[in-house]
Amino acid sequence: MNGADYILKTLSASDIKCFFTVPGAHLDPLLEATDFSDLKPIVCCHELAAGFMADGYSRVNKTMGVVAAIGGPGAGNLVTAVHTARIENIPMLIITGDVPSSMSCRPAFQSAGDFGSGDDRLFAAITKYSRRVTSVQDLPGLLAFAVAEALSPPRGPVHLIIPYDVFKETLSEETGILPVCILPPAVSGDASRSIASLCEIISGDSKTVLWLGDAVNTGELSQSVLAIAEKFHLPVATTFSAKGVIPETHPLSLGNFGYAGSSRANFVMLSEKVETIIGFDIEQNERNTLNWHPGLYEGKKVILANYSRKFAPADHIEFLCGDPAGVLVRLHHALEKIPYNVNGRAEWYRRVTKSVPEDVVPPSRHHGKIEMAVLMKILRRQLPVETLFFVDSGMHRIFAGTDWQALRPETFFSAAATAPTGWAIAAGTGGKIGCRDPVVILTGDGCMQMHGLEMKTAVRYGIPVIVVLCNNHGMGNIHRRLARVSVEAAEHTSINEVDWTAFARSLGVRAFDAEDEKSLVNSLQLCLREPQASLINVRVPIDSRIRHEAHCRSAFA
């Protein structure tokens, strides 16, 4: 058994079914070893998309995503995917190949060492752990440690540089698969006191809102949230990435707060009528949370249970450092024993939500095209509740936040903190592997320019994703901002006419043009009935009516 065989055997033992890659000379031994392994290589068009696919695979399958690339140019192309995984706590193993060890101390073609691209230093800054494997005998220990780091909370990406000779060298016959020791979540030293303090706030008459992030967006924790919210009549807001922790049709759901937030969530969370906000895994990213809006702190006590103290206005926030999921579970158990009369808080909630301004209902069509808000409602009516919905960056992301109703936890996915263009096309394709539920990817023509070619990967491997393309001939979000400056400035965001259905069909994708609601519904029903890689091209207006003016502010307002 050589190094490449050992890597595949170890990953297979961890119930990982595939890895994502773009081949190159440094990786030849790894590809050769797949002939004798259960682990399937998914060959992608671009390394960045391969990283995004590993990201989506990890999110859906609740395991570690694996991506392999050559050092140098391949490793450089992975940076945004790795950066996203680090910020959003996605467990990922990145394997980059390198020239043989004997050449690492001298200039060599596509060297990843000091005389080349310096991948060691590059990945050390954006991963939890980065290490060069210098000997095949060190491989078992370093691989086991890397996997443990990726899966130990807070989860994240890890990186191994493996030279060509380490892939090829033979391990001793008695070498077995080393166990992976996943570390328990860190617990704050004053956790018991903190739980008691939260119980006192919740069981009192404090006008309190729960605010939930992605780490608690699981089926099991959703039940804990519902139990707490219903017993103590607590309204629940989420971040964009945690939509669906409780059904957004639930009377206590405010929807997501912040950029692309619901009118209820934005109004209530910024209201002076709220006294306490208790948050779990709240990413301090402006687009997710409106973190810098003064109304979030004025007259309020904000308590956040986070893995670590992420940057925030410390004068306004009380931190509970540790595992936010663990804090939520302990809080649920403690609150089960406490009786409560909901009448006072229920009356407060009724009064505060009564003041929420009504949404403006847009027309179904605008300039002969399907309005974005209407498109979201059609998709929600037609798609099963278990549909996994992957949302890309762009103007369509606003409408996914405001008008798509997530009805179950772990069904709404977006790279919410970094929002790289085209992420969902690749991540949704990776997420569909090993998943029986329908996967729908909401994207735009700007995103298609970035990673639309990866639909070819879906066709090659028989991955039946449904890509809904919101086609407005432009980069919609940027257009809305620059159009306020001048027509000439907005023109920089235009996208020349592309026949996306013809493009998709040239890749082997089943493609439809949805000109109206009837053709859209018919296309969706066919895609659900006869699953295969499909694209539905929907013409939408670039000036779709956005319900809340807050969405239209400058990106840095």
XYZ file of C-alpha atoms in Angstrom:
557
model
C 0.000 0.000 0.000
C 1.500 3.318 -1.041
C 0.726 6.812 0.257
C -2.052 7.451 -2.247
C -3.726 4.128 -1.389
C -3.533 4.957 2.308
C -5.186 8.357 1.855
C -8.125 6.901 -0.076
C -8.510 4.026 2.364
C -8.551 6.411 5.334
C -11.139 8.704 3.760
C -13.326 5.767 2.732
C -13.215 4.481 6.325
C -14.631 7.875 7.374
C -17.654 7.227 5.094
C -16.573 9.821 2.543
C -17.796 8.744 -0.897
C -15.893 11.052 -3.248
C -13.344 13.795 -3.647
C -13.298 16.718 -6.067
C -10.331 17.446 -8.250
C -8.753 18.873 -11.379
C -6.002 16.423 -12.446
C -2.358 17.323 -12.925
C 1.026 15.627 -12.852
C 1.467 16.082 -9.105
C -1.748 14.118 -8.517
C -1.249 11.266 -10.974
C -0.605 8.665 -8.237
C -3.812 9.665 -6.418
C -5.904 9.264 -9.572
C -4.215 5.921 -10.313
C -5.085 4.679 -6.807
C -8.809 5.267 -7.372
C -8.831 2.167 -9.598
C -8.599 0.120 -6.402
C -10.743 2.286 -4.103
C -14.419 2.867 -3.322
C -13.698 6.591 -3.277
C -14.870 8.230 -6.495
C -13.018 11.173 -8.051
C -15.267 13.934 -9.383
C -13.244 15.735 -12.033
C -14.303 19.380 -12.287
C -13.677 22.122 -14.814
C -11.913 24.490 -12.404
C -10.198 24.101 -9.021
C -12.271 26.874 -7.434
C -15.472 25.076 -8.405
C -13.991 21.821 -7.067
C -13.501 23.557 -3.726
C -17.070 24.855 -3.779
C -18.346 21.346 -4.586
C -16.473 19.965 -1.589
C -18.076 22.747 0.474
C -21.597 21.804 -0.679
C -20.907 18.085 -0.185
C -19.848 18.802 3.394
C -22.881 20.971 4.209
C -25.436 18.454 2.973
C -23.797 15.218 4.106
C -22.612 16.575 7.486
C -19.135 15.255 6.908
C -15.810 16.491 5.579
C -15.478 17.607 1.979
C -12.251 16.671 0.185
C -10.596 18.500 -2.699
C -7.298 17.711 -4.425
C -5.315 19.981 -6.741
C -1.789 20.394 -7.955
C 0.417 22.837 -6.108
C 1.111 26.278 -7.496
C -1.644 27.313 -9.936
C -4.128 24.687 -8.735
C -3.599 25.610 -5.107
C -3.924 29.305 -5.909
C -7.252 28.730 -7.624
C -8.597 27.115 -4.439
C -8.043 30.122 -2.186
C -11.546 31.627 -2.254
C -13.183 28.253 -1.564
C -10.848 27.620 1.369
C -11.345 31.147 2.670
C -15.126 30.633 2.549
C -14.872 27.302 4.373
C -12.771 28.890 7.113
C -15.146 31.792 7.736
C -18.267 29.598 7.584
C -16.852 26.663 9.607
C -17.067 24.057 6.832
C -14.905 20.952 7.453
C -12.742 20.394 4.402
C -9.511 18.544 3.619
C -7.409 20.205 0.941
C -4.696 18.035 -0.608
C -2.228 19.795 -2.874
C 0.462 17.915 -4.700
C 4.039 19.017 -5.167
C 7.212 18.123 -6.978
C 9.224 15.206 -5.507
C 10.825 15.954 -2.144
C 14.290 15.793 -3.662
C 13.432 18.848 -5.774
C 11.691 20.911 -3.072
C 14.859 22.846 -2.159
C 15.589 24.042 -5.681
C 13.695 25.764 -8.471
C 11.347 23.367 -10.269
C 8.380 23.589 -12.600
C 5.132 24.211 -10.631
C 6.934 23.821 -7.331
C 4.820 24.622 -4.285
C 7.826 25.272 -2.040
C 10.024 28.264 -1.261
C 11.345 28.457 -4.849
C 7.802 28.302 -6.210
C 4.377 29.417 -5.037
C 4.988 28.954 -1.295
C 1.744 27.053 -0.708
C 2.813 26.351 2.890
C 2.557 30.021 3.788
C -0.477 30.645 1.588
C -2.670 28.034 3.294
C -1.334 28.583 6.807
C -3.194 31.899 6.813
C -6.598 30.538 5.714
C -6.861 27.059 7.304
C -7.016 25.627 10.793
C -3.993 23.467 10.040
C -1.499 23.316 7.170
C 1.433 20.928 6.937
C 3.849 19.525 4.382
C 4.219 15.722 4.545
C 7.926 15.002 4.070
C 7.868 11.222 4.506
C 5.320 8.525 3.803
C 5.909 7.157 7.303
C 4.623 10.478 8.712
C 1.500 10.392 6.532
C -0.806 8.304 8.809
C -0.273 10.509 11.840
C -0.486 13.806 9.988
C -3.596 12.748 8.049
C -5.383 11.569 11.209
C -4.518 14.821 12.977
C -5.665 16.932 10.019
C -9.024 15.147 9.783
C -9.537 15.528 13.538
C -8.814 19.256 13.284
C -11.273 19.665 10.411
C -14.074 17.936 12.318
C -13.399 19.346 15.792
C -15.492 22.415 16.656
C -15.313 25.019 15.429
C -15.010 23.047 12.209
C -13.000 24.302 9.275
C -10.587 23.535 6.436
C -7.219 21.803 6.834
C -4.439 21.410 4.290
C -1.738 18.878 3.482
C 0.994 19.311 0.882
C 1.913 15.861 -0.392
C 4.929 15.565 -2.713
C 4.787 13.168 -5.636
C 7.169 10.686 -4.023
C 5.102 10.497 -0.806
C 2.084 9.433 -2.874
C 4.195 6.716 -4.497
C 6.256 5.423 -1.555
C 5.205 2.196 0.176
C 4.073 2.068 3.790
C 5.082 -0.799 6.027
C 2.683 -3.743 5.799
C 1.482 -3.470 9.397
C 0.341 0.156 8.983
C -3.353 0.439 9.804
C -5.873 3.257 9.688
C -5.221 5.507 12.672
C -8.284 6.565 14.693
C -9.469 10.158 14.353
C -9.811 11.802 17.768
C -12.360 14.590 17.441
C -12.025 17.094 20.264
C -15.112 18.030 22.300
C -16.367 21.607 21.986
C -14.761 24.147 24.267
C -16.945 25.118 27.217
C -16.691 28.464 28.952
C -15.560 28.245 32.555
C -18.638 30.109 33.767
C -21.065 28.130 31.577
C -23.353 27.112 34.455
C -23.643 30.689 35.662
C -24.325 31.858 32.107
C -27.093 29.280 31.613
C -28.686 30.344 34.893
C -28.548 33.984 33.784
C -30.223 33.148 30.459
C -32.921 31.160 32.261
C -33.645 34.137 34.478
C -34.023 36.448 31.476
C -36.207 34.059 29.489
C -38.463 33.037 32.380
C -38.962 36.650 33.405
C -41.029 39.223 31.567
C -38.109 40.637 29.593
C -39.079 41.483 26.011
C -36.690 38.954 24.495
C -35.893 37.723 20.985
C -33.890 34.625 20.041
C -31.413 35.142 17.187
C -30.050 31.972 15.552
C -27.062 31.295 13.328
C -25.916 28.394 11.193
C -24.336 26.234 13.925
C -27.780 25.566 15.432
C -29.485 24.956 12.081
C -29.991 21.209 12.523
C -33.046 18.991 12.851
C -32.264 18.084 16.456
C -31.563 21.634 17.612
C -34.592 22.899 15.736
C -36.740 20.909 18.161
C -34.985 22.530 21.114
C -35.554 25.990 19.630
C -39.235 25.285 19.018
C -39.701 23.925 22.534
C -38.117 27.006 24.113
C -39.864 29.490 21.824
C -43.340 27.994 22.244
C -43.118 27.486 25.994
C -41.915 31.048 26.666
C -43.514 32.715 23.641
C -40.190 33.979 22.300
C -40.024 35.325 18.746
C -37.197 33.820 16.674
C -35.057 35.633 14.108
C -32.298 33.975 12.099
C -29.314 34.960 10.014
C -29.582 34.493 6.259
C -27.737 31.156 6.395
C -29.930 29.790 9.200
C -33.272 30.229 7.441
C -35.527 27.314 8.308
C -34.289 26.566 11.835
C -37.973 26.859 12.623
C -40.540 26.950 9.790
C -40.804 30.507 8.507
C -44.567 30.045 8.478
C -44.566 29.539 12.273
C -46.334 32.368 14.180
C -43.192 33.007 16.263
C -40.852 33.147 13.260
C -39.686 36.651 12.402
C -37.732 35.380 9.402
C -34.122 36.298 8.765
C -32.730 39.570 10.031
C -30.372 41.840 8.127
C -29.547 42.048 4.462
C -32.389 40.404 2.509
C -34.239 40.195 5.801
C -37.975 40.023 6.339
C -39.831 43.194 7.246
C -40.930 41.554 10.520
C -37.405 40.634 11.565
C -35.865 43.970 10.630
C -38.633 45.958 12.306
C -38.731 43.960 15.546
C -34.963 43.492 15.984
C -34.309 47.222 15.529
C -37.296 48.261 17.638
C -36.827 50.052 20.951
C -39.564 47.730 22.254
C -37.066 44.831 22.452
C -35.047 44.648 25.681
C -32.882 41.543 25.201
C -31.499 39.676 22.182
C -29.995 36.224 22.799
C -27.969 34.986 19.844
C -26.326 31.675 18.982
C -23.469 31.551 16.425
C -24.071 35.008 15.003
C -21.516 35.829 12.320
C -20.574 39.490 12.662
C -20.902 40.149 8.955
C -22.814 43.240 7.874
C -24.639 41.528 5.042
C -25.892 38.801 7.421
C -26.758 40.724 10.517
C -26.857 44.500 10.013
C -24.284 44.363 12.809
C -23.438 48.035 12.502
C -27.011 49.360 12.643
C -27.278 51.443 15.854
C -30.848 50.260 16.405
C -29.534 46.785 17.165
C -27.964 48.007 20.422
C -29.830 51.109 21.550
C -31.574 50.333 24.833
C -30.982 46.572 24.430
C -28.915 43.886 26.063
C -27.300 41.659 23.406
C -25.929 38.276 24.516
C -24.120 36.085 21.977
C -23.048 32.456 22.417
C -20.199 32.057 19.919
C -17.146 29.872 19.459
C -14.896 32.860 19.920
C -15.088 36.601 20.225
C -15.522 37.679 16.660
C -15.159 41.380 16.041
C -18.156 43.342 17.282
C -18.901 46.504 19.306
C -17.755 44.961 22.597
C -19.310 47.742 24.658
C -22.739 46.562 23.566
C -22.366 42.779 23.611
C -21.995 40.156 26.332
C -20.209 37.051 25.032
C -20.627 33.439 26.099
C -17.556 31.812 24.555
C -17.936 28.151 23.701
C -19.993 25.843 21.530
C -23.264 27.651 20.690
C -25.049 24.349 19.981
C -23.976 23.029 23.379
C -25.181 26.185 25.111
C -28.561 25.850 23.391
C -28.979 22.207 24.451
C -28.068 22.962 28.072
C -30.400 25.939 28.075
C -33.266 23.798 26.792
C -32.735 21.213 29.532
C -32.597 23.884 32.224
C -35.748 25.631 30.982
C -37.779 22.418 30.862
C -38.134 22.538 34.647
C -39.297 26.156 34.826
C -43.045 26.960 34.698
C -44.125 30.020 32.730
C -47.246 32.036 31.984
C -47.013 33.268 28.386
C -49.754 35.884 28.576
C -47.564 38.943 29.223
C -44.999 38.216 26.519
C -47.703 37.096 24.088
C -49.464 40.447 24.449
C -46.175 42.317 23.928
C -45.431 40.262 20.804
C -48.909 40.918 19.425
C -48.494 44.671 19.905
C -44.996 44.937 18.467
C -45.751 42.877 15.335
C -48.994 44.763 14.773
C -46.847 47.812 14.012
C -44.846 46.063 11.264
C -45.401 47.909 7.975
C -47.172 45.852 5.339
C -45.140 44.607 2.382
C -45.910 46.051 -1.016
C -47.176 43.254 -3.242
C -45.454 43.510 -6.647
C -47.206 42.772 -9.938
C -46.765 39.264 -11.283
C -45.057 40.575 -14.418
C -42.935 43.627 -15.084
C -41.828 44.710 -18.570
C -43.151 41.365 -19.818
C -40.904 39.407 -17.443
C -41.606 37.406 -14.274
C -41.139 39.489 -11.123
C -38.543 38.025 -8.747
C -40.850 37.981 -5.707
C -43.434 36.116 -7.770
C -40.788 33.645 -8.970
C -39.947 32.806 -5.338
C -43.588 32.141 -4.552
C -44.021 29.910 -7.614
C -40.941 27.908 -6.637
C -42.196 27.517 -3.083
C -45.581 26.269 -4.248
C -44.133 23.795 -6.734
C -41.129 22.387 -4.876
C -41.428 19.739 -2.125
C -40.758 20.954 1.418
C -37.636 18.773 1.587
C -36.038 20.525 -1.415
C -32.480 21.690 -0.755
C -32.261 25.268 -1.980
C -28.793 26.611 -2.896
C -28.682 30.366 -3.410
C -25.977 32.254 -5.281
C -24.717 35.794 -4.858
C -26.584 38.507 -6.726
C -29.900 40.327 -6.783
C -31.776 37.021 -6.672
C -30.230 36.503 -3.212
C -32.304 39.402 -1.874
C -35.532 37.762 -2.994
C -34.469 34.366 -1.670
C -34.068 36.030 1.704
C -37.324 37.952 1.701
C -39.728 35.794 -0.301
C -38.514 32.183 -0.129
C -40.025 30.451 2.915
C -37.703 27.830 4.381
C -39.899 25.230 6.063
C -37.285 22.843 7.455
C -33.818 23.143 8.950
C -30.818 22.254 6.799
C -32.629 22.958 3.526
C -31.374 26.489 2.722
C -27.728 26.939 1.731
C -25.718 29.991 0.800
C -22.139 31.176 1.254
C -23.600 33.928 3.373
C -20.487 35.538 4.824
C -18.398 35.737 1.645
C -20.993 35.371 -1.159
C -18.621 34.381 -3.982
C -20.214 34.640 -7.406
C -21.221 31.257 -8.840
C -20.742 29.374 -5.547
C -24.186 27.755 -5.624
C -23.771 26.223 -9.094
C -20.803 24.202 -7.852
C -21.852 23.755 -4.206
C -25.329 22.540 -5.151
C -23.797 20.010 -7.542
C -21.508 18.706 -4.796
C -24.355 18.735 -2.274
C -26.552 16.569 -4.482
C -24.047 13.687 -4.434
C -25.376 11.054 -2.044
C -28.558 13.058 -1.407
C -32.034 11.795 -2.374
C -33.877 15.077 -1.893
C -34.319 17.444 -4.852
C -31.596 20.098 -5.156
C -32.510 23.431 -6.732
C -29.837 26.029 -7.479
C -30.967 29.653 -7.701
C -28.429 31.609 -9.711
C -28.060 34.513 -12.121
C -26.464 35.195 -15.472
C -23.500 36.885 -13.770
C -22.912 33.713 -11.765
C -23.286 31.609 -14.907
C -20.389 33.507 -16.432
C -18.271 32.428 -13.479
C -19.106 28.735 -12.987
C -21.858 27.799 -15.450
C -19.433 25.415 -17.134
C -19.677 23.139 -14.084
C -23.090 22.001 -15.336
C -20.918 19.818 -17.569
C -19.636 18.116 -14.408
C -23.219 17.443 -13.306
C -23.953 15.851 -16.679
C -20.767 13.781 -16.697
C -21.527 12.208 -13.330
C -25.318 12.028 -13.648
C -26.006 14.560 -10.880
C -29.653 15.658 -11.309
C -29.586 19.244 -10.083
C -32.163 21.819 -11.194
C -30.602 25.203 -12.013
C -33.088 28.085 -12.000
C -31.399 30.932 -13.843
C -32.665 34.433 -13.034
C -31.676 36.091 -16.284
C -31.758 39.899 -16.221
C -28.854 40.581 -18.636
C -26.805 42.204 -15.918
C -25.151 42.166 -12.538
C -28.338 43.188 -10.804
C -27.157 44.221 -7.346
C -24.327 46.371 -8.648
C -26.594 47.784 -11.352
C -29.077 49.007 -8.736
C -26.332 50.886 -6.898
C -24.590 52.395 -9.932
C -27.872 53.343 -11.636
C -28.276 55.991 -8.945
C -25.027 57.547 -10.059
C -25.529 57.570 -13.800
C -26.726 55.554 -16.756
C -23.115 55.320 -17.932
C -21.947 53.855 -14.617
C -24.735 51.255 -14.614
C -23.825 50.230 -18.158
C -20.637 48.615 -16.813
C -22.836 45.972 -15.182
C -24.661 44.897 -18.319
C -24.233 41.395 -19.720
C -24.593 40.970 -23.444
C -27.313 38.612 -24.608
C -26.264 34.996 -24.066
C -28.413 32.084 -25.213
C -28.060 30.193 -21.959
C -30.405 27.395 -23.017
C -28.264 26.726 -26.090
C -25.137 26.902 -23.946
C -26.577 24.412 -21.448
C -27.730 22.055 -24.196
C -24.248 22.119 -25.712
C -23.033 20.653 -22.396
C -25.693 17.919 -22.434
C -27.977 19.710 -19.960
C -31.736 19.560 -20.442
C -32.736 23.219 -20.786
C -35.969 25.223 -20.944
C -36.958 28.838 -21.525
C -39.670 29.853 -19.060
C -41.513 32.757 -20.666
C -44.432 32.801 -18.247
C -45.771 31.134 -15.098
C -47.332 28.220 -17.001
C -44.115 27.266 -18.825
C -42.144 27.664 -15.586
C -44.480 25.333 -13.698
C -44.455 22.773 -16.511
C -40.649 22.797 -16.614
C -40.359 22.376 -12.852
C -42.791 19.489 -12.789
C -40.921 17.686 -15.556
C -37.582 18.204 -13.765
C -39.018 16.762 -10.542
C -40.713 13.876 -12.338
C -37.746 12.930 -14.519
C -34.583 13.949 -12.647
C -31.492 14.869 -14.636
C -29.191 17.880 -14.836
C -31.513 20.677 -15.958
C -31.561 24.430 -16.469
C -34.654 26.655 -16.468
C -33.928 30.069 -17.955
C -36.329 32.638 -16.440
C -36.436 36.176 -17.793
C -36.628 38.609 -14.866
C -36.463 42.422 -14.837
C -33.209 43.993 -13.667
C -35.324 46.611 -11.893
C -37.412 44.067 -9.966
C -39.281 45.790 -7.166
C -37.513 45.220 -3.865
C -39.792 45.429 -0.879
C -37.493 47.114 1.615
C -35.383 50.144 0.745
C -32.692 48.913 3.183
C -31.674 46.367 0.546
C -30.892 49.124 -1.923
C -28.378 50.971 0.232
C -24.779 51.295 -0.830
C -22.781 48.185 -0.018
C -20.810 50.235 2.516
C -23.567 52.457 3.922
